[in-house]
Amino acid sequence: LNPESYAICKADMLIKGQAVEQIKLGNTLSDDQLAGQRFDIMLSNPPFGVEWKKVQKAITDEHNQKGFEGRFGPGLPRVSDGSLLFLMHLVSKMRPRQEGGSRIGIILNGSPLFTGGAGSGESEIRRYLLQHDLVEAIIGLPT
């Protein structure tokens, strides 16, 4: 999303002799440039409390048209906080259990744990994660 961050990341990878083919410039939420790919391990530190109003149509269309075949099947969070969208994007990249599964480490603030009442998009996402046994641990750190 940020050309400067993209360039720094790519340069760092090149300096270390690492492959850069999977480093993409763009909005992960509205344009999945790694569609259909699965990964063993994923680490993410998405921006906290970022609104997704600019890409709302693309995300809502994917949710409505693809349902659980897409990345956002369980529900959509408030437009004012896209943290759970990043989490659901990672979940969509997990390998099935019978293929060895995947591990995700994601840093979020407390908002995704507590916002949204019963039946809200946030609540439905949390329900999905728990019912599908996708949460191993939640670690709360001090300020």
Coordinates of N, CA, C and O in Angstrom, one line a residue:
L1 N 0.8 -1.2 0.0 CA 0.0 0.0 0.0 C 0.9 1.2 0.0 O 0.5 2.2 -0.6
N2 N 2.0 1.1 0.7 CA 2.9 2.3 0.8 C 4.2 2.0 -0.1 O 5.0 1.1 0.2
P3 N 4.3 2.8 -1.2 CA 5.5 2.5 -2.1 C 6.8 2.6 -1.4 O 7.7 1.8 -1.7
E4 N 7.0 3.5 -0.4 CA 8.3 3.6 0.3 C 8.6 2.3 1.1 O 9.7 1.8 1.1
S5 N 7.6 1.9 1.9 CA 7.7 0.6 2.7 C 8.0 -0.6 1.8 O 8.8 -1.4 2.1
Y6 N 7.3 -0.6 0.6 CA 7.5 -1.7 -0.3 C 8.9 -1.7 -0.8 O 9.6 -2.8 -0.8
A7 N 9.4 -0.6 -1.2 CA 10.8 -0.5 -1.7 C 11.8 -0.9 -0.6 O 12.8 -1.6 -0.9
I8 N 11.6 -0.4 0.6 CA 12.5 -0.7 1.7 C 12.5 -2.2 1.9 O 13.6 -2.9 2.1
C9 N 11.4 -2.8 2.0 CA 11.2 -4.3 2.2 C 11.9 -5.0 1.1 O 12.7 -6.0 1.4
K10 N 11.6 -4.7 -0.1 CA 12.2 -5.4 -1.3 C 13.7 -5.3 -1.3 O 14.5 -6.2 -1.5
A11 N 14.2 -4.0 -1.0 CA 15.7 -3.8 -1.0 C 16.3 -4.6 0.1 O 17.4 -5.3 -0.1
D12 N 15.7 -4.7 1.3 CA 16.2 -5.5 2.4 C 16.3 -6.9 2.0 O 17.3 -7.6 2.3
M13 N 15.3 -7.4 1.4 CA 15.3 -8.9 1.0 C 16.4 -9.1 0.0 O 17.0 -10.2 0.1
L14 N 16.5 -8.2 -1.0 CA 17.5 -8.4 -2.0 C 19.0 -8.4 -1.4 O 19.8 -9.2 -1.8
I15 N 19.2 -7.5 -0.5 CA 20.5 -7.4 0.2 C 20.8 -8.7 0.9 O 22.0 -9.1 0.9
K16 N 19.8 -9.3 1.5 CA 20.0 -10.6 2.2 C 20.0 -11.8 1.3 O 20.1 -12.9 1.8
G17 N 19.8 -11.6 0.0 CA 19.8 -12.7 -0.9 C 18.6 -13.5 -0.9 O 18.6 -14.7 -1.3
Q18 N 17.5 -12.9 -0.5 CA 16.2 -13.7 -0.4 C 15.3 -13.3 -1.6 O 15.4 -12.3 -2.2
A19 N 14.4 -14.2 -1.9 CA 13.5 -14.1 -3.0 C 12.5 -12.9 -2.8 O 12.1 -12.8 -1.6
V20 N 12.2 -12.2 -3.8 CA 11.3 -11.1 -3.6 C 10.0 -11.2 -4.4 O 9.2 -10.3 -4.4
E21 N 9.8 -12.3 -5.1 CA 8.6 -12.5 -5.9 C 7.3 -12.4 -5.2 O 6.3 -12.0 -5.8
Q22 N 7.3 -12.8 -3.9 CA 6.0 -12.7 -3.2 C 5.8 -11.4 -2.5 O 4.8 -11.3 -1.8
I23 N 6.7 -10.4 -2.6 CA 6.5 -9.1 -2.0 C 5.7 -8.3 -3.1 O 6.1 -8.1 -4.2
K24 N 4.5 -7.9 -2.7 CA 3.6 -7.2 -3.6 C 3.3 -5.8 -3.1 O 3.2 -5.5 -1.9
L25 N 3.1 -4.9 -4.0 CA 2.6 -3.5 -3.7 C 1.1 -3.4 -4.0 O 0.7 -3.8 -5.1
G26 N 0.4 -3.0 -3.0 CA -1.1 -2.9 -3.2 C -1.8 -3.1 -1.9 O -1.2 -3.2 -0.9
N27 N -3.1 -3.1 -2.0 CA -4.0 -3.3 -0.9 C -4.4 -4.7 -0.8 O -5.2 -5.2 -1.6
T28 N -3.9 -5.4 0.2 CA -4.1 -6.8 0.4 C -5.6 -7.1 0.5 O -6.1 -8.2 0.1
L29 N -6.4 -6.2 1.2 CA -7.8 -6.5 1.4 C -8.6 -6.4 0.2 O -9.6 -7.2 0.0
S30 N -8.4 -5.5 -0.7 CA -9.2 -5.3 -1.9 C -8.6 -6.0 -3.1 O -9.4 -6.3 -4.1
D31 N -7.3 -6.4 -3.1 CA -6.7 -7.1 -4.2 C -5.7 -8.1 -3.7 O -4.6 -7.9 -3.4
D32 N -6.2 -9.3 -3.6 CA -5.4 -10.5 -3.1 C -4.5 -10.9 -4.2 O -4.9 -11.7 -5.1
Q33 N -3.3 -10.4 -4.2 CA -2.3 -10.7 -5.3 C -1.7 -12.1 -5.1 O -0.9 -12.5 -5.9
L34 N -2.0 -12.8 -4.0 CA -1.5 -14.1 -3.8 C -2.7 -15.1 -3.7 O -2.7 -16.1 -2.9
A35 N -3.8 -14.8 -4.5 CA -5.0 -15.6 -4.4 C -4.7 -17.1 -4.7 O -3.9 -17.4 -5.6
G36 N -5.3 -18.0 -3.9 CA -5.2 -19.4 -4.1 C -3.9 -20.0 -3.5 O -3.8 -21.2 -3.5
Q37 N -3.0 -19.2 -3.0 CA -1.8 -19.7 -2.4 C -2.0 -20.0 -0.9 O -2.8 -19.3 -0.3
R38 N -1.3 -21.0 -0.4 CA -1.4 -21.3 1.0 C 0.0 -21.3 1.6 O 1.0 -21.5 0.8
F39 N 0.1 -21.1 2.9 CA 1.4 -20.9 3.5 C 1.5 -21.7 4.8 O 0.5 -21.9 5.4
D40 N 2.7 -22.1 5.2 CA 2.9 -22.9 6.4 C 2.9 -21.9 7.6 O 2.2 -22.3 8.6
I41 N 3.6 -20.8 7.5 CA 3.7 -19.9 8.6 C 3.4 -18.5 8.1 O 3.9 -18.1 7.1
M42 N 2.6 -17.7 8.9 CA 2.3 -16.4 8.5 C 2.4 -15.5 9.8 O 1.9 -15.8 10.8
L43 N 3.1 -14.4 9.7 CA 3.2 -13.4 10.7 C 2.7 -12.1 10.2 O 3.0 -11.7 9.1
S44 N 2.0 -11.4 11.0 CA 1.4 -10.1 10.6 C 1.3 -9.1 11.7 O 1.0 -9.5 12.9
N45 N 1.5 -7.9 11.4 CA 1.3 -6.8 12.4 C 0.5 -5.7 11.6 O 1.1 -4.7 11.2
P46 N -0.7 -6.0 11.3 CA -1.5 -5.0 10.6 C -1.8 -3.7 11.3 O -1.6 -3.7 12.6
P47 N -2.1 -2.7 10.6 CA -2.4 -1.4 11.3 C -3.6 -1.5 12.2 O -4.6 -2.1 11.9
F48 N -3.5 -0.9 13.4 CA -4.6 -0.9 14.4 C -5.6 0.1 14.0 O -5.3 1.2 13.7
G49 N -6.9 -0.3 14.1 CA -8.0 0.6 13.9 C -8.1 1.4 12.6 O -8.6 2.5 12.6
V50 N -7.6 0.8 11.6 CA -7.6 1.5 10.3 C -9.0 1.2 9.6 O -9.4 0.1 9.5
E51 N -9.6 2.3 9.2 CA -10.9 2.1 8.5 C -10.7 1.6 7.1 O -9.6 1.8 6.5
W52 N -11.7 0.9 6.6 CA -11.6 0.3 5.3 C -12.6 0.8 4.3 O -13.0 0.1 3.3
K53 N -13.1 2.0 4.6 CA -14.1 2.6 3.8 C -13.8 2.7 2.3 O -14.6 2.5 1.4
K54 N -12.5 3.0 2.0 CA -12.0 3.2 0.6 C -12.2 1.9 -0.2 O -12.3 2.0 -1.4
V55 N -12.1 0.8 0.5 CA -12.2 -0.5 -0.3 C -13.4 -1.3 0.1 O -13.6 -2.5 -0.1
Q56 N -14.4 -0.6 0.7 CA -15.6 -1.3 1.2 C -16.4 -2.0 0.2 O -16.8 -3.1 0.4
K57 N -16.5 -1.4 -1.0 CA -17.3 -2.1 -2.1 C -16.6 -3.4 -2.5 O -17.3 -4.4 -2.6
A58 N -15.3 -3.4 -2.7 CA -14.6 -4.6 -3.1 C -14.8 -5.7 -2.0 O -15.0 -6.9 -2.4
I59 N -14.6 -5.4 -0.8 CA -14.7 -6.3 0.3 C -16.1 -6.8 0.5 O -16.4 -8.0 0.6
T60 N -17.1 -5.9 0.5 CA -18.5 -6.3 0.6 C -18.9 -7.2 -0.6 O -19.6 -8.2 -0.4
D61 N -18.5 -6.9 -1.8 CA -18.8 -7.7 -3.0 C -18.2 -9.1 -2.8 O -18.9 -10.1 -3.1
E62 N -17.0 -9.2 -2.3 CA -16.4 -10.5 -2.1 C -17.2 -11.3 -1.1 O -17.5 -12.5 -1.3
H63 N -17.5 -10.6 0.0 CA -18.3 -11.3 1.1 C -19.6 -11.8 0.5 O -20.0 -12.9 0.8
N64 N -20.3 -10.9 -0.2 CA -21.7 -11.3 -0.7 C -21.6 -12.3 -1.8 O -22.5 -13.2 -1.9
Q65 N -20.7 -12.2 -2.7 CA -20.6 -13.1 -3.9 C -20.0 -14.5 -3.6 O -20.4 -15.5 -4.1
K66 N -18.9 -14.5 -2.8 CA -18.2 -15.7 -2.5 C -18.5 -16.4 -1.2 O -18.3 -17.6 -1.0
G67 N -19.1 -15.6 -0.3 CA -19.4 -16.2 1.0 C -18.2 -16.9 1.6 O -17.1 -16.4 1.7
F68 N -18.4 -18.1 2.1 CA -17.3 -18.9 2.8 C -16.3 -19.4 1.8 O -15.2 -19.9 2.2
E69 N -16.5 -19.3 0.5 CA -15.5 -19.6 -0.5 C -14.5 -18.5 -0.7 O -13.4 -18.7 -1.3
G70 N -14.8 -17.3 -0.1 CA -13.9 -16.2 -0.2 C -13.3 -16.0 1.2 O -13.3 -16.9 2.0
R71 N -12.6 -14.9 1.3 CA -11.9 -14.6 2.6 C -12.7 -14.1 3.7 O -12.3 -14.2 4.9
F72 N -13.9 -13.5 3.4 CA -14.6 -12.8 4.4 C -16.0 -13.4 4.7 O -16.9 -12.7 5.1
G73 N -16.1 -14.7 4.5 CA -17.4 -15.4 4.7 C -18.1 -15.3 6.0 O -19.3 -15.0 6.1
P74 N -17.4 -15.4 7.2 CA -18.0 -15.3 8.5 C -18.7 -14.0 8.8 O -19.7 -14.0 9.5
G75 N -18.2 -12.9 8.2 CA -18.9 -11.6 8.5 C -17.9 -10.5 8.3 O -16.7 -10.7 8.0
L76 N -18.4 -9.3 8.4 CA -17.6 -8.1 8.2 C -17.6 -7.2 9.4 O -18.7 -7.0 10.0
P77 N -16.5 -6.8 9.8 CA -16.4 -5.9 11.0 C -16.8 -4.5 10.7 O -17.1 -4.2 9.5
R78 N -16.9 -3.6 11.7 CA -17.2 -2.2 11.5 C -16.2 -1.6 10.5 O -15.0 -2.0 10.4
V79 N -16.7 -0.7 9.7 CA -15.8 0.0 8.7 C -14.7 0.7 9.3 O -13.6 1.0 8.8
S80 N -14.9 1.1 10.6 CA -13.8 1.9 11.3 C -12.6 1.1 11.8 O -11.7 1.7 12.2
D81 N -12.7 -0.3 11.7 CA -11.6 -1.1 12.2 C -11.5 -2.3 11.3 O -12.3 -3.2 11.4
G82 N -10.4 -2.4 10.5 CA -10.2 -3.5 9.6 C -9.4 -4.7 10.1 O -9.0 -5.6 9.4
S83 N -9.0 -4.6 11.4 CA -8.1 -5.6 12.0 C -8.6 -7.1 11.7 O -7.8 -7.9 11.3
L84 N -9.8 -7.3 11.9 CA -10.3 -8.7 11.7 C -10.3 -9.1 10.2 O -10.3 -10.3 9.9
L85 N -10.4 -8.1 9.3 CA -10.3 -8.4 7.9 C -8.9 -9.0 7.6 O -8.7 -9.9 6.8
F86 N -7.8 -8.4 8.2 CA -6.5 -8.9 8.0 C -6.4 -10.3 8.6 O -5.8 -11.2 8.0
L87 N -7.0 -10.5 9.7 CA -6.9 -11.9 10.3 C -7.6 -12.9 9.4 O -7.1 -14.0 9.1
M88 N -8.8 -12.5 8.9 CA -9.5 -13.5 8.0 C -8.8 -13.7 6.7 O -8.8 -14.8 6.1
H89 N -8.1 -12.7 6.2 CA -7.2 -12.9 5.0 C -6.2 -13.9 5.3 O -6.0 -14.8 4.5
L90 N -5.5 -13.9 6.5 CA -4.5 -14.9 6.8 C -5.2 -16.3 7.0 O -4.6 -17.3 6.5
V91 N -6.3 -16.3 7.6 CA -7.0 -17.6 7.8 C -7.3 -18.2 6.4 O -7.2 -19.5 6.2
S92 N -7.6 -17.4 5.4 CA -7.9 -18.0 4.1 C -6.6 -18.5 3.4 O -6.8 -19.3 2.4
K93 N -5.5 -18.2 3.9 CA -4.2 -18.7 3.3 C -3.7 -19.9 4.1 O -2.6 -20.4 3.7
M94 N -4.4 -20.4 5.0 CA -4.0 -21.6 5.8 C -4.2 -22.9 5.0 O -5.1 -23.0 4.2
R95 N -3.2 -23.8 5.1 CA -3.3 -25.1 4.5 C -4.3 -25.9 5.3 O -4.4 -25.8 6.5
P96 N -5.0 -26.8 4.6 CA -6.0 -27.7 5.4 C -5.2 -28.5 6.4 O -4.0 -28.9 6.2
R97 N -5.9 -29.0 7.4 CA -5.2 -29.8 8.5 C -4.6 -31.1 7.9 O -3.5 -31.5 8.2
Q98 N -5.3 -31.7 6.9 CA -4.8 -32.9 6.3 C -3.6 -32.7 5.5 O -2.9 -33.7 5.1
E99 N -3.2 -31.4 5.2 CA -2.0 -31.1 4.4 C -1.0 -30.5 5.4 O 0.0 -29.9 5.0
G100 N -1.2 -30.7 6.7 CA -0.2 -30.2 7.7 C -0.6 -29.0 8.4 O 0.1 -28.6 9.3
G101 N -1.6 -28.3 7.9 CA -2.1 -27.1 8.5 C -1.1 -25.9 8.4 O -0.1 -26.0 7.7
S102 N -1.4 -24.9 9.1 CA -0.6 -23.6 9.1 C -0.6 -23.0 10.5 O -1.4 -23.4 11.4
R103 N 0.3 -22.1 10.7 CA 0.4 -21.4 12.0 C 0.4 -19.9 11.6 O 1.0 -19.4 10.7
I104 N -0.4 -19.1 12.4 CA -0.5 -17.7 12.2 C -0.1 -17.0 13.5 O -0.6 -17.4 14.6
G105 N 0.7 -16.0 13.4 CA 1.0 -15.1 14.6 C 0.6 -13.7 14.1 O 1.1 -13.2 13.1
I106 N -0.3 -13.1 14.8 CA -0.8 -11.8 14.4 C -0.9 -10.9 15.7 O -1.3 -11.3 16.7
I107 N -0.4 -9.6 15.5 CA -0.4 -8.7 16.6 C -1.6 -7.8 16.4 O -1.8 -7.1 15.4
L108 N -2.5 -7.7 17.4 CA -3.7 -6.9 17.3 C -3.9 -6.1 18.6 O -3.4 -6.6 19.7
N109 N -4.5 -5.0 18.6 CA -4.9 -4.4 19.9 C -6.1 -5.1 20.4 O -6.6 -6.1 19.8
G110 N -6.6 -4.7 21.6 CA -7.7 -5.4 22.2 C -9.1 -5.3 21.5 O -10.0 -6.0 21.7
S111 N -9.2 -4.3 20.6 CA -10.4 -4.0 19.9 C -11.1 -5.2 19.3 O -12.3 -5.5 19.6
P112 N -10.4 -6.1 18.5 CA -11.1 -7.2 17.9 C -11.7 -8.2 18.9 O -12.6 -9.0 18.6
L113 N -11.2 -8.2 20.1 CA -11.6 -9.2 21.1 C -13.0 -8.8 21.7 O -13.7 -9.7 22.1
F114 N -13.3 -7.5 21.8 CA -14.4 -7.0 22.6 C -15.4 -6.2 21.8 O -16.5 -6.0 22.4
T115 N -15.1 -5.7 20.6 CA -16.1 -4.9 19.9 C -17.2 -5.7 19.2 O -17.0 -6.9 18.9
G116 N -18.3 -5.1 19.0 CA -19.4 -5.8 18.3 C -20.2 -6.7 19.2 O -19.7 -7.6 19.8
G117 N -21.5 -6.4 19.3 CA -22.4 -7.2 20.1 C -22.7 -8.5 19.4 O -22.3 -8.8 18.3
A118 N -23.5 -9.3 20.1 CA -23.9 -10.6 19.6 C -24.6 -10.5 18.2 O -25.4 -9.6 18.0
G119 N -24.1 -11.3 17.2 CA -24.7 -11.2 15.9 C -24.0 -10.2 15.0 O -24.3 -10.2 13.8
S120 N -23.1 -9.4 15.5 CA -22.4 -8.4 14.7 C -21.4 -9.1 13.8 O -21.1 -10.3 14.1
G121 N -20.8 -8.4 12.9 CA -19.7 -9.0 12.1 C -18.6 -9.5 12.9 O -18.0 -10.6 12.7
E122 N -18.2 -8.7 13.9 CA -17.0 -9.0 14.7 C -17.4 -10.3 15.5 O -16.5 -11.2 15.6
S123 N -18.6 -10.4 16.1 CA -19.0 -11.5 16.9 C -19.0 -12.8 16.0 O -18.6 -13.8 16.5
E124 N -19.5 -12.7 14.8 CA -19.6 -13.8 13.9 C -18.2 -14.3 13.5 O -18.0 -15.5 13.3
I125 N -17.3 -13.4 13.3 CA -15.9 -13.8 13.0 C -15.3 -14.5 14.2 O -14.7 -15.6 14.0
R126 N -15.4 -14.0 15.4 CA -14.9 -14.7 16.6 C -15.5 -16.0 16.7 O -14.8 -17.0 17.0
R127 N -16.8 -16.1 16.5 CA -17.5 -17.4 16.6 C -16.9 -18.4 15.6 O -16.6 -19.6 15.9
Y128 N -16.7 -18.0 14.4 CA -16.1 -18.9 13.3 C -14.8 -19.4 13.7 O -14.5 -20.6 13.6
L129 N -13.9 -18.5 14.2 CA -12.6 -18.8 14.6 C -12.6 -19.9 15.8 O -11.8 -20.9 15.7
L130 N -13.4 -19.7 16.7 CA -13.5 -20.6 17.9 C -14.2 -21.9 17.5 O -13.7 -23.0 17.8
Q131 N -15.3 -21.9 16.7 CA -15.9 -23.1 16.3 C -15.1 -24.0 15.4 O -15.3 -25.2 15.3
H132 N -14.2 -23.4 14.6 CA -13.3 -24.1 13.8 C -11.9 -24.4 14.4 O -11.0 -24.8 13.7
D133 N -11.8 -24.2 15.7 CA -10.6 -24.5 16.5 C -9.4 -23.9 15.9 O -8.3 -24.5 15.7
L134 N -9.5 -22.6 15.5 CA -8.4 -21.9 14.9 C -7.6 -21.0 15.8 O -6.7 -20.4 15.4
V135 N -8.0 -20.9 17.1 CA -7.3 -20.1 18.1 C -6.6 -21.0 19.1 O -7.3 -21.8 19.8
E136 N -5.3 -20.9 19.1 CA -4.6 -21.7 20.1 C -4.3 -20.9 21.4 O -4.4 -21.4 22.5
A137 N -4.0 -19.6 21.2 CA -3.8 -18.7 22.4 C -4.0 -17.3 22.0 O -3.8 -16.9 20.9
I138 N -4.4 -16.5 23.0 CA -4.5 -15.1 23.0 C -3.6 -14.6 24.1 O -3.9 -15.0 25.3
I139 N -2.6 -13.8 23.8 CA -1.7 -13.3 24.8 C -1.9 -11.8 25.0 O -1.7 -11.1 24.0
G140 N -2.3 -11.4 26.2 CA -2.4 -10.0 26.4 C -1.1 -9.4 27.0 O -0.6 -10.0 28.1
L141 N -0.6 -8.4 26.5 CA 0.7 -7.8 27.0 C 0.4 -6.6 27.7 O -0.6 -5.9 27.4
P142 N 1.2 -6.2 28.7 CA 1.0 -5.0 29.4 C 1.3 -3.8 28.5 O 1.9 -3.9 27.5
T143 N 0.8 -2.6 28.9 CA 1.0 -1.4 28.1 C 2.5 -1.1 28.1 O 3.3 -1.4 28.9

